[in-house]
Coordinates of C-alpha atoms and ligand atoms in Angstrom, one line a residue:
M323 CA -21.6 32.4 15.8
D324 CA -20.3 34.8 18.4
K325 CA -19.5 38.4 17.8
F326 CA -15.9 37.8 17.1
A327 CA -16.6 35.2 14.5
I328 CA -19.1 37.5 12.9
A329 CA -16.6 40.4 12.9
A330 CA -14.1 38.1 11.2
A331 CA -16.6 37.2 8.5
L332 CA -17.5 40.9 7.9
Q333 CA -13.8 41.7 7.8
E334 CA -13.2 39.0 5.2
T335 CA -16.1 40.4 3.2
A336 CA -14.5 43.9 3.3
A337 CA -11.1 42.5 2.2
R338 CA -12.7 40.6 -0.7
L339 CA -14.6 43.6 -1.8
E340 CA -11.5 45.7 -1.7
L341 CA -9.6 43.2 -3.9
K342 CA -12.5 43.0 -6.3
G343 CA -12.3 46.8 -6.7
G344 CA -14.9 49.3 -7.5
E345 CA -16.8 48.9 -4.2
Y346 CA -14.9 51.3 -2.1
F347 CA -17.8 52.5 0.1
K348 CA -19.3 49.0 0.5
A349 CA -15.9 47.6 1.6
R350 CA -15.5 50.5 4.0
A351 CA -19.0 49.9 5.5
F352 CA -18.1 46.2 6.1
K353 CA -14.8 47.2 7.7
I354 CA -16.4 49.6 10.0
G355 CA -19.1 47.1 10.8
A356 CA -16.6 44.4 11.7
R357 CA -15.0 46.7 14.1
V358 CA -18.3 47.9 15.6
V359 CA -19.5 44.3 16.1
A360 CA -16.2 43.2 17.7
E361 CA -16.5 46.1 20.1
L362 CA -20.2 45.6 21.0
T363 CA -20.8 45.8 24.7
E364 CA -24.4 44.7 24.5
D365 CA -25.4 41.2 23.8
L366 CA -25.6 40.7 20.0
G367 CA -28.4 38.1 20.1
K368 CA -30.5 40.5 22.1
L369 CA -29.9 43.4 19.7
I370 CA -30.9 41.2 16.8
K371 CA -34.0 39.8 18.5
E372 CA -35.2 43.2 19.5
N373 CA -34.5 44.5 16.0
R374 CA -32.2 47.2 17.3
L375 CA -29.0 46.5 15.3
T376 CA -29.4 49.4 13.0
L377 CA -29.6 51.7 16.0
V378 CA -25.9 50.9 16.6
K379 CA -23.7 53.5 15.1
G380 CA -21.9 52.1 12.1
I381 CA -24.4 49.4 11.2
G382 CA -26.8 50.1 8.4
H383 CA -29.6 48.0 7.0
T384 CA -27.5 45.9 4.5
L385 CA -25.0 45.2 7.2
A386 CA -27.7 44.3 9.8
K387 CA -29.1 41.7 7.4
Q388 CA -25.7 40.1 7.0
I389 CA -25.1 40.1 10.7
A390 CA -28.5 38.5 11.5
E391 CA -27.9 35.9 8.8
L392 CA -24.4 35.1 10.2
Y393 CA -25.8 34.9 13.7
A394 CA -28.7 32.6 12.8
T395 CA -27.0 30.3 10.2
G396 CA -23.3 30.8 10.7
K397 CA -23.1 31.7 7.0
S398 CA -23.4 34.7 4.8
S399 CA -24.8 34.2 1.3
F400 CA -23.1 37.4 0.2
L401 CA -19.7 36.2 1.5
T402 CA -20.2 32.8 0.0
K403 CA -20.8 34.4 -3.4
L404 CA -17.8 36.6 -3.0
R405 CA -15.6 33.6 -2.1
A406 CA -16.7 31.9 -5.3
E407 CA -16.0 35.0 -7.4
L408 CA -12.4 35.3 -6.4
P409 CA -9.7 32.6 -6.6
A410 CA -9.0 30.6 -3.5
G411 CA -6.1 31.9 -1.4
I412 CA -6.6 35.4 -2.9
L413 CA -6.4 37.2 0.4
E414 CA -2.8 36.1 1.1
L415 CA -1.7 35.8 -2.5
A416 CA -2.8 39.3 -3.4
N417 CA -0.4 40.7 -0.7
V418 CA 2.6 39.4 -2.6
P419 CA 4.3 42.3 -4.3
G420 CA 3.8 42.0 -8.1
L421 CA 0.6 39.9 -7.9
S422 CA -2.8 41.4 -8.7
V423 CA -6.2 39.7 -8.6
K424 CA -5.9 39.2 -12.4
K425 CA -2.5 37.6 -12.1
V426 CA -3.6 35.3 -9.2
E427 CA -6.5 34.2 -11.3
R428 CA -4.2 33.3 -14.2
L429 CA -1.9 31.4 -11.8
Q430 CA -4.8 29.5 -10.5
E431 CA -6.2 28.6 -13.9
A432 CA -2.8 27.5 -15.2
L433 CA -1.3 25.8 -12.2
G434 CA -4.0 25.6 -9.6
I435 CA -2.1 27.7 -7.1
S436 CA -4.1 28.7 -4.1
S437 CA -1.6 29.3 -1.3
I438 CA 1.8 30.9 -0.7
D439 CA 3.4 27.5 -0.2
E440 CA 2.2 26.3 -3.6
L441 CA 3.3 29.6 -5.2
K442 CA 6.8 29.1 -3.7
A443 CA 7.0 25.6 -4.9
A444 CA 6.0 26.6 -8.4
C445 CA 8.6 29.4 -8.5
E446 CA 11.3 27.0 -7.4
A447 CA 10.3 24.5 -10.0
G448 CA 10.4 27.2 -12.7
K449 CA 6.8 26.8 -13.6
I450 CA 5.7 30.4 -13.2
R451 CA 7.7 31.7 -16.1
N452 CA 5.7 29.6 -18.5
V453 CA 2.3 31.2 -17.5
K454 CA 1.1 33.8 -19.8
G455 CA 2.0 37.3 -18.6
F456 CA 4.8 36.1 -16.4
G457 CA 8.5 35.6 -17.2
A458 CA 11.7 34.4 -15.6
K459 CA 12.3 37.8 -14.1
T460 CA 8.9 38.1 -12.6
E461 CA 9.2 34.6 -11.2
Q462 CA 12.5 35.5 -9.6
K463 CA 11.0 38.6 -8.1
I464 CA 8.0 36.8 -6.6
L465 CA 10.2 34.2 -5.1
E466 CA 12.4 36.9 -3.6
A467 CA 9.3 38.7 -2.2
I468 CA 8.0 35.6 -0.5
T469 CA 11.2 34.3 0.9
S470 CA 12.9 37.5 2.0
P471 CA 11.9 38.5 5.5
A472 CA 13.1 42.0 4.9
Q473 CA 9.8 43.5 3.8
P474 CA 9.4 47.1 4.9
E475 CA 8.0 47.1 8.4
Q476 CA 4.4 48.3 8.6
R477 CA 4.0 50.6 11.6
I478 CA 0.5 51.0 13.0
H479 CA -0.8 54.3 14.4
I480 CA -1.2 54.2 18.2
H481 CA -5.0 54.5 18.2
H482 CA -5.5 51.6 15.8
A483 CA -3.0 49.4 17.7
L484 CA -4.6 50.3 21.0
R485 CA -8.1 49.4 19.7
A486 CA -7.0 46.1 18.2
G487 CA -4.8 45.3 21.3
E488 CA -7.7 46.0 23.6
R489 CA -10.0 43.6 21.6
L490 CA -7.3 40.9 21.8
L491 CA -6.9 41.4 25.5
E492 CA -10.6 41.4 26.1
Y493 CA -10.8 38.0 24.4
V494 CA -7.8 36.7 26.3
E495 CA -9.5 37.7 29.6
T496 CA -12.2 35.2 28.9
A497 CA -9.7 32.3 28.8
P498 CA -10.1 29.7 31.5
G499 CA -7.3 30.1 34.0
F500 CA -6.6 33.7 33.0
I501 CA -5.1 35.6 35.9
E502 CA -3.8 38.9 34.7
G503 CA -2.7 40.5 31.4
E504 CA -1.5 43.8 29.9
L505 CA -0.6 45.4 26.6
A506 CA 3.2 45.8 26.6
G507 CA 5.8 46.9 24.1
S508 CA 5.9 50.4 22.5
L509 CA 2.1 50.6 22.9
R510 CA 2.4 50.6 26.6
R511 CA 5.1 53.3 26.3
W512 CA 2.6 55.3 24.2
Q513 CA 4.8 55.5 21.1
E514 CA 3.2 57.3 18.1
T515 CA 3.3 54.1 16.0
V516 CA 4.1 50.5 16.8
S517 CA 5.3 47.7 14.7
Q518 CA 3.4 45.0 16.6
I519 CA 0.9 44.6 19.4
I520 CA 2.4 42.8 22.4
V521 CA 0.4 41.2 25.1
V522 CA 1.8 39.6 28.2
V523 CA -0.5 37.3 30.2
C524 CA -0.2 35.2 33.2
A525 CA -2.3 32.1 33.6
K526 CA -2.6 29.0 35.6
R527 CA -1.6 26.9 32.5
P528 CA 0.2 29.2 30.0
E529 CA 0.2 26.4 27.3
A530 CA -3.5 26.1 27.4
L531 CA -3.9 29.8 27.2
I532 CA -1.9 30.0 24.0
D533 CA -4.2 27.3 22.4
Y534 CA -7.2 29.3 23.5
V535 CA -5.8 32.6 22.1
L536 CA -5.4 31.0 18.7
G537 CA -9.2 30.7 18.6
F538 CA -9.5 34.5 18.5
P539 CA -11.6 35.0 15.4
L540 CA -9.8 38.2 14.2
I541 CA -6.6 36.2 13.7
V542 CA -6.1 35.6 10.0
R543 CA -2.7 33.9 10.2
V544 CA -0.5 32.2 12.8
A545 CA 3.1 33.1 12.0
E546 CA 4.7 31.2 14.8
K547 CA 3.7 29.2 17.8
T548 CA 5.6 27.6 20.7
R549 CA 4.2 26.4 24.0
R550 CA 4.1 29.8 25.7
Y551 CA 4.3 32.2 22.8
C552 CA 2.5 32.9 19.6
S553 CA 2.9 35.5 16.9
V554 CA -0.1 36.2 14.7
V555 CA -1.5 38.5 12.0
L556 CA -4.8 40.1 12.8
S557 CA -7.5 40.9 10.3
E558 CA -6.4 44.5 9.7
G559 CA -2.9 43.2 8.8
F560 CA -1.6 44.1 12.3
K561 CA 1.0 41.8 13.8
A562 CA 0.4 40.7 17.4
K563 CA 2.5 38.7 19.7
L564 CA 1.4 37.1 22.9
L565 CA 3.4 35.7 25.7
A566 CA 1.9 33.5 28.4
V567 CA 3.7 33.0 31.7
K568 CA 3.1 31.7 35.2
S569 CA 2.3 34.2 37.8
E570 CA 5.7 34.2 39.5
E571 CA 7.2 35.1 36.1
Y572 CA 4.8 37.9 35.2
P573 CA 6.4 41.0 36.7
V574 CA 9.7 40.4 35.0
A575 CA 8.1 39.3 31.7
L576 CA 6.0 42.4 31.6
L577 CA 9.0 44.6 32.3
R578 CA 11.0 42.9 29.6
A579 CA 8.3 43.0 27.1
T580 CA 7.6 46.7 27.7
G581 CA 11.1 47.8 27.0
S582 CA 12.7 49.9 25.7
D583 CA 15.8 47.9 25.0
R584 CA 18.0 50.7 26.2
H585 CA 16.1 51.2 29.4
L586 CA 16.3 47.5 30.2
K587 CA 20.0 47.5 29.5
K588 CA 20.5 50.3 32.0
L589 CA 18.4 48.4 34.6
D590 CA 20.6 45.3 34.1
Q591 CA 23.6 47.6 34.7
V592 CA 22.1 49.0 37.8
A593 CA 21.5 45.4 39.0
A594 CA 25.0 44.3 38.2
N595 CA 26.5 47.2 40.1
Q596 CA 24.7 46.0 43.2
K597 CA 25.7 42.4 42.5
L598 CA 22.2 41.5 41.6
K599 CA 20.7 40.0 38.5
L600 CA 17.2 40.1 37.0
T601 CA 16.1 36.5 36.3
Q602 CA 12.9 35.1 34.9
S603 CA 11.0 35.3 38.1
G604 CA 12.8 37.9 40.2
I605 CA 16.1 39.1 41.3
E606 CA 19.1 37.0 42.2
K607 CA 22.0 37.8 44.4
L608 CA 25.2 37.2 42.6
M609 CA 27.7 35.4 44.7
S610 CA 31.5 35.5 44.4
S611 CA 32.7 32.2 42.9
R612 CA 34.0 31.0 46.3
A613 CA 30.7 31.8 48.1
K614 CA 28.9 30.0 45.2
N615 CA 30.3 26.7 46.3
Q616 CA 28.9 27.1 49.8
T617 CA 25.3 28.2 49.2
P618 CA 23.3 28.3 46.0
A619 CA 22.2 31.7 44.7
R620 CA 19.0 32.8 46.2
A621 CA 16.3 34.3 44.0
I622 CA 14.0 36.9 45.5
R623 CA 10.6 36.5 44.0
V624 CA 8.9 39.8 43.1
K625 CA 5.2 40.5 43.0
S626 CA 5.1 43.5 40.8
E627 CA 7.1 45.7 38.4
W628 CA 7.1 48.2 41.2
E629 CA 8.9 45.8 43.5
I630 CA 11.6 45.2 40.9
Y631 CA 12.5 48.9 40.8
D632 CA 12.2 49.1 44.6
R633 CA 14.6 46.2 45.1
L634 CA 17.1 47.9 42.7
G635 CA 16.9 50.9 45.0
M636 CA 15.1 53.2 42.7
Q637 CA 11.7 54.8 42.1
C638 CA 9.3 52.9 39.8
V639 CA 9.6 54.3 36.3
P640 CA 6.3 54.7 34.6
P641 CA 6.2 52.9 31.2
E642 CA 6.0 56.1 29.2
L643 CA 9.4 57.2 30.6
R644 CA 11.3 54.0 29.9
E645 CA 13.4 55.4 27.0
D646 CA 16.8 55.8 28.6
A647 CA 16.4 59.6 28.5
G648 CA 17.7 60.1 32.0
E649 CA 14.9 58.3 33.8
V650 CA 17.1 55.6 35.3
E651 CA 19.5 58.1 36.8
A652 CA 16.7 60.3 38.1
A653 CA 14.9 57.3 39.6
L654 CA 18.1 56.3 41.4
K655 CA 18.3 59.7 42.9
S656 CA 14.6 59.7 43.7
S657 CA 14.2 62.8 41.6
L658 CA 11.7 61.4 39.1
P659 CA 8.6 63.6 39.1
Q660 CA 5.8 61.9 41.2
D661 CA 3.1 64.1 39.8
L662 CA 3.1 63.4 36.0
I663 CA -0.1 64.5 34.4
T664 CA -2.8 61.8 34.2
V665 CA -6.1 61.7 32.3
D666 CA -8.0 62.2 35.6
D667 CA -6.3 65.5 36.1
I668 CA -7.8 67.0 33.0
Q669 CA -10.7 69.3 33.9
G670 CA -11.5 70.9 30.5
M671 CA -11.6 70.0 26.9
V672 CA -9.5 72.4 24.9
H673 CA -9.5 72.9 21.1
C674 CA -12.9 71.7 19.9
H675 CA -14.5 72.3 16.5
T676 CA -18.2 72.4 15.7
M677 CA -20.3 72.6 12.6
Y678 CA -19.5 76.3 12.5
S679 CA -16.3 75.3 10.8
D680 CA -15.3 71.7 9.9
G681 CA -16.6 69.9 13.0
K682 CA -19.3 67.2 12.7
H683 CA -21.3 68.1 15.8
S684 CA -23.1 71.1 17.2
I685 CA -22.0 73.3 20.1
E686 CA -24.6 71.6 22.2
Q687 CA -23.5 68.1 21.3
M688 CA -19.9 68.8 22.0
T689 CA -20.7 70.4 25.3
H690 CA -22.9 67.5 26.4
A691 CA -20.2 65.0 25.4
A692 CA -17.6 66.9 27.4
Q693 CA -20.0 67.2 30.3
S694 CA -20.7 63.5 30.4
M695 CA -16.9 62.9 30.5
G696 CA -16.9 64.8 33.8
M697 CA -15.3 68.0 32.4
K698 CA -15.8 71.4 34.0
Y699 CA -15.4 73.4 30.8
I700 CA -15.0 73.2 27.1
T701 CA -13.4 75.6 24.7
I702 CA -15.1 76.0 21.3
T703 CA -12.3 77.0 18.9
D704 CA -13.5 76.9 15.3
H705 CA -11.3 77.9 12.4
S706 CA -10.7 81.6 11.6
P707 CA -11.7 83.1 8.2
T708 CA -8.4 82.6 6.4
A709 CA -8.9 78.8 6.8
F710 CA -11.7 79.1 4.2
Y711 CA -11.2 75.4 3.1
A712 CA -12.1 74.4 6.7
G713 CA -15.1 76.7 6.8
G714 CA -13.4 79.4 8.8
V715 CA -15.9 81.5 10.8
K716 CA -16.4 85.0 9.4
I717 CA -17.1 87.8 11.8
D718 CA -20.9 87.9 11.2
Q719 CA -21.0 84.1 11.7
L720 CA -19.0 84.5 14.8
Q721 CA -21.7 86.7 16.3
R722 CA -24.3 84.0 15.6
Q723 CA -22.0 81.4 17.2
W724 CA -21.6 83.4 20.4
E725 CA -25.4 83.9 20.6
E726 CA -25.8 80.1 20.2
I727 CA -23.1 79.5 22.9
E728 CA -25.1 81.7 25.2
R729 CA -28.3 79.8 24.5
V730 CA -26.6 76.4 25.0
Q731 CA -25.0 77.7 28.2
E732 CA -28.3 78.3 29.8
Q733 CA -28.9 74.5 29.9
A734 CA -25.4 73.3 30.2
K735 CA -23.8 72.3 33.5
I736 CA -20.3 73.1 32.4
K737 CA -18.8 76.4 31.2
I738 CA -18.5 76.9 27.4
L739 CA -15.6 79.2 26.6
K740 CA -15.7 81.2 23.4
G741 CA -12.5 80.6 21.5
T742 CA -10.9 80.5 18.1
E743 CA -8.3 78.5 16.3
S744 CA -6.8 81.5 14.7
D745 CA -4.5 81.0 11.7
I746 CA -1.0 82.2 12.0
L747 CA -0.6 84.1 8.8
A748 CA 2.5 84.1 6.6
D749 CA 3.9 87.2 8.3
G750 CA 3.2 85.9 11.8
S751 CA 0.1 88.0 12.5
L752 CA -3.0 86.3 13.7
D753 CA -6.3 86.0 11.8
Y754 CA -9.2 88.3 13.0
P755 CA -8.5 92.0 13.9
D756 CA -7.1 92.7 17.3
W757 CA -10.4 94.1 18.6
I758 CA -12.0 90.8 17.9
L759 CA -9.2 88.6 19.2
E760 CA -9.3 90.5 22.5
Q761 CA -12.8 89.5 23.1
F762 CA -12.3 85.7 23.0
D763 CA -11.9 83.7 26.1
V764 CA -9.2 81.6 24.6
I765 CA -7.1 81.6 21.4
V766 CA -5.4 78.7 19.8
A767 CA -2.9 79.9 17.2
S768 CA -2.0 77.4 14.5
I769 CA -0.4 77.2 11.1
H770 CA -2.5 75.7 8.4
S771 CA -0.9 77.0 5.2
R772 CA 2.5 77.7 3.7
Y773 CA 4.1 74.8 5.5
K774 CA 7.1 74.7 3.2
M775 CA 8.7 78.1 4.1
D776 CA 12.4 77.9 4.6
E777 CA 13.8 77.6 8.1
E778 CA 14.7 81.3 8.4
K779 CA 11.3 82.5 7.3
M780 CA 9.3 80.0 9.4
T781 CA 11.3 80.7 12.5
R782 CA 10.6 84.4 12.1
R783 CA 7.0 83.8 11.3
L784 CA 6.5 81.8 14.5
A785 CA 8.5 84.1 16.7
V786 CA 6.4 87.1 15.5
A787 CA 3.2 85.1 16.2
M788 CA 4.3 84.2 19.7
R789 CA 5.2 87.8 20.5
Q790 CA 1.7 89.0 19.7
P791 CA 0.4 90.7 22.8
V792 CA -2.7 88.5 23.2
F793 CA -2.3 85.3 25.1
K794 CA -2.3 82.3 22.7
I795 CA -1.8 78.6 22.8
W796 CA 0.5 77.4 20.0
G797 CA -1.6 74.8 18.3
H798 CA -0.2 71.6 16.7
A799 CA 3.1 73.3 16.9
L800 CA 5.3 71.8 14.2
G801 CA 2.5 70.7 11.9
R802 CA 3.6 67.1 11.6
L803 CA 1.2 64.4 10.4
I804 CA 2.5 61.1 11.6
Q805 CA 3.8 59.0 8.8
R806 CA 2.5 61.6 6.3
R807 CA 4.1 65.0 6.8
P808 CA 7.3 65.9 8.6
P809 CA 7.5 68.8 11.0
F810 CA 8.2 72.3 9.7
D811 CA 11.7 73.5 9.1
C812 CA 12.3 76.0 11.9
R813 CA 14.7 76.6 14.8
V814 CA 12.5 75.3 17.6
E815 CA 14.7 76.3 20.5
E816 CA 14.7 79.9 19.4
I817 CA 10.9 79.9 19.3
L818 CA 10.7 78.3 22.7
D819 CA 13.0 81.1 24.0
V820 CA 10.5 83.6 22.6
I821 CA 7.5 81.8 24.2
A822 CA 9.2 81.8 27.6
E823 CA 9.2 85.6 27.5
S824 CA 5.8 86.0 25.9
R825 CA 2.2 85.5 26.8
A826 CA 1.8 82.0 25.3
A827 CA 1.5 78.3 26.1
I828 CA 2.1 75.2 24.0
E829 CA -0.5 72.8 23.0
I830 CA 0.0 69.1 23.3
N831 CA -2.3 67.9 20.6
G832 CA -4.0 64.6 21.3
D833 CA -5.1 63.9 17.7
P834 CA -3.4 60.5 17.1
Y835 CA -2.2 61.7 13.7
R836 CA -0.6 64.8 15.2
L837 CA 0.7 64.2 18.7
D838 CA 2.5 67.5 18.4
M839 CA 4.9 68.7 20.0
E840 CA 7.1 65.7 20.3
P841 CA 8.3 64.6 23.8
R842 CA 11.9 65.9 23.2
W843 CA 10.5 69.4 22.5
L844 CA 8.2 69.2 25.5
R845 CA 11.2 68.6 27.7
E846 CA 13.0 71.6 26.1
A847 CA 9.9 73.7 26.8
R848 CA 9.8 72.5 30.4
K849 CA 13.3 73.6 30.9
R850 CA 12.1 77.1 30.1
K851 CA 9.1 76.9 32.4
I852 CA 6.6 77.1 29.6
K853 CA 3.1 76.0 30.3
F854 CA 1.0 73.6 28.3
V855 CA -2.5 72.6 27.5
I856 CA -3.4 69.1 26.5
S857 CA -5.9 69.4 23.7
V858 CA -8.1 67.1 21.8
D859 CA -8.4 69.0 18.5
A860 CA -11.8 67.3 18.3
H861 CA -13.9 67.5 15.1
S862 CA -16.5 65.2 16.6
T863 CA -17.8 64.2 20.0
G864 CA -15.9 60.9 19.7
A865 CA -12.6 62.7 19.2
L866 CA -12.9 64.1 22.8
N867 CA -11.4 60.7 23.7
N868 CA -8.2 61.9 22.1
V869 CA -7.3 63.3 25.5
K870 CA -5.7 60.1 26.5
F871 CA -3.2 60.3 23.6
G872 CA -2.4 63.8 24.5
V873 CA -1.8 62.8 28.1
G874 CA 0.3 59.8 26.9
I875 CA 2.7 62.0 24.9
A876 CA 2.8 64.6 27.7
R877 CA 3.9 62.0 30.1
R878 CA 6.6 60.9 27.7
G879 CA 7.8 64.5 27.9
W880 CA 7.8 64.3 31.7
V881 CA 5.1 66.9 31.9
R882 CA 3.8 67.4 35.4
R883 CA 0.3 68.3 36.6
G884 CA 1.2 71.8 37.6
E885 CA 2.5 72.6 34.2
V886 CA -0.8 71.8 32.4
L887 CA -3.3 74.7 32.3
N888 CA -6.4 72.6 31.7
S889 CA -5.7 70.6 34.8
L890 CA -6.8 73.8 36.6
G891 CA -10.3 74.6 37.7
L892 CA -12.5 76.9 35.5
K893 CA -11.6 80.2 37.1
A894 CA -7.9 79.6 37.2
F895 CA -7.9 78.3 33.7
Q896 CA -9.9 81.3 32.4
K897 CA -7.5 83.6 34.1
S898 CA -4.4 82.0 32.7
V899 CA -5.5 81.8 29.1
R900 CA -7.3 85.2 28.9
P901 CA -6.1 86.8 25.7
C902 CA -6.2 90.4 26.9
Q903 CA -4.3 91.1 30.1
N904 CA -6.5 93.9 31.4
R905 CA -9.9 92.5 30.5
E906 CA -11.9 91.6 33.6
R907 CA -15.1 89.8 33.1
Ligands
ZN1522 ZN1 -5.6 73.1 13.3
ZN1523 ZN1 -8.1 72.3 15.1

């Protein structure tokens, strides 16, 4: 068994444990294990042989035993037992609204139902209503649930979609005849959530590639398949769609699959205005009907997305900007910014927590991780005392923290800046007395309590906070948690006006659950010449990788390199975020 097949078996184990109930942590361990195994870069056989599986983060002894057994025999005794305990077809049947494990068991006993098709047939034949615990009404509801396509769309958070998409792409890349491929759709446009993962691939024989893809072990269901297309459901319930094309069709296919619809519509208009038309494999010159009779339309083959835009007489629009928010017009006038911020521009990790508050790792571990990512500095910004639930750092602890920073600094190759994530209190003042605040190298000021103030009070609170004389970075500005909590009620433009005249910058928070501020507000801030930092809000070393999400959302807001403070070198950054204007160090 290869790593993907093993991952699929672990995933199934997790799903069955979840359904069985009462085994939350075990199920979770298997789920994490499945992901870790699918993502292994080292040879699995070698890890097992050298007894090093448990050294991999996320794999404990129980899991290691299962993996070794699966690797050697292709079977897991544990999974086999679980399969026998639960009714057949339970994984798909338990997803039907109104059905629980108990009810599926009853249906199986009474009618031998073990698939959605059998369930549907039984509903249509009116057999379900006679099973104990079911009635005509329930029968009707079940039938509606399995036949109506209008189930509420599940949207996946960007980081989950990206991880699953990258695994799928990694598998596709091993296909014979694979030439090139990329994630497309809203994922390529770095939207906060996506409804499905879209992959566009070009291959020597697209049909053969589709057949190969269907062998990806994390596929649990194939929803649709044609010769050059398949739509599948992955083990985590994510929908994925794969398009396979020939290489001459690839640029246009990628462009079309990336979207957005409104951007594409504009492009079609631009083409039509120039008597051109985007076809499957390139651009065609539209002829007048008379000319058409003389010579056939000539298609110009294009080699890249870039060439499509170029032939339409415009700058190439980066995927993150393709939202019909003025980018087409700007590209036609050649006024699209050429220096949008990139991950490579980032020189320092801003907004990092350690074990002094609610972080998982020490100052030293965070610093080393940032150093190994090629950063030149890191800002340690633990919570302030008012955030007591997050272990806010009291003044005496702060002294110890600074002493520790100085000790770690002696060995570190990058600069550790002493900072805080100071709570914006209800009245707009900042946590810690002024004489402490002035001594930090950097202050992130965030709201962590009283989210539900009315618009008037919240606007005033934030305006007061931003007017504080110390320089501060407005942290996770509007407090949204994607798909969980809406942004605060406040008059954003008014606060931006205050910031434009105060000593403050705005954070672009890379935590994939926050991604705050939103692009539309970033653009409003840019109009006012406000500066930004792209932060990671990291509570662990792994979360330093959040930087790419921060950059993604910044690019969606058209943020340029020169507008991002942590694209500056150490000295310039220090100077620009220094809380106290007169303090020289
Ligand atoms: Zn925070
Ligand atoms: Zn934080």
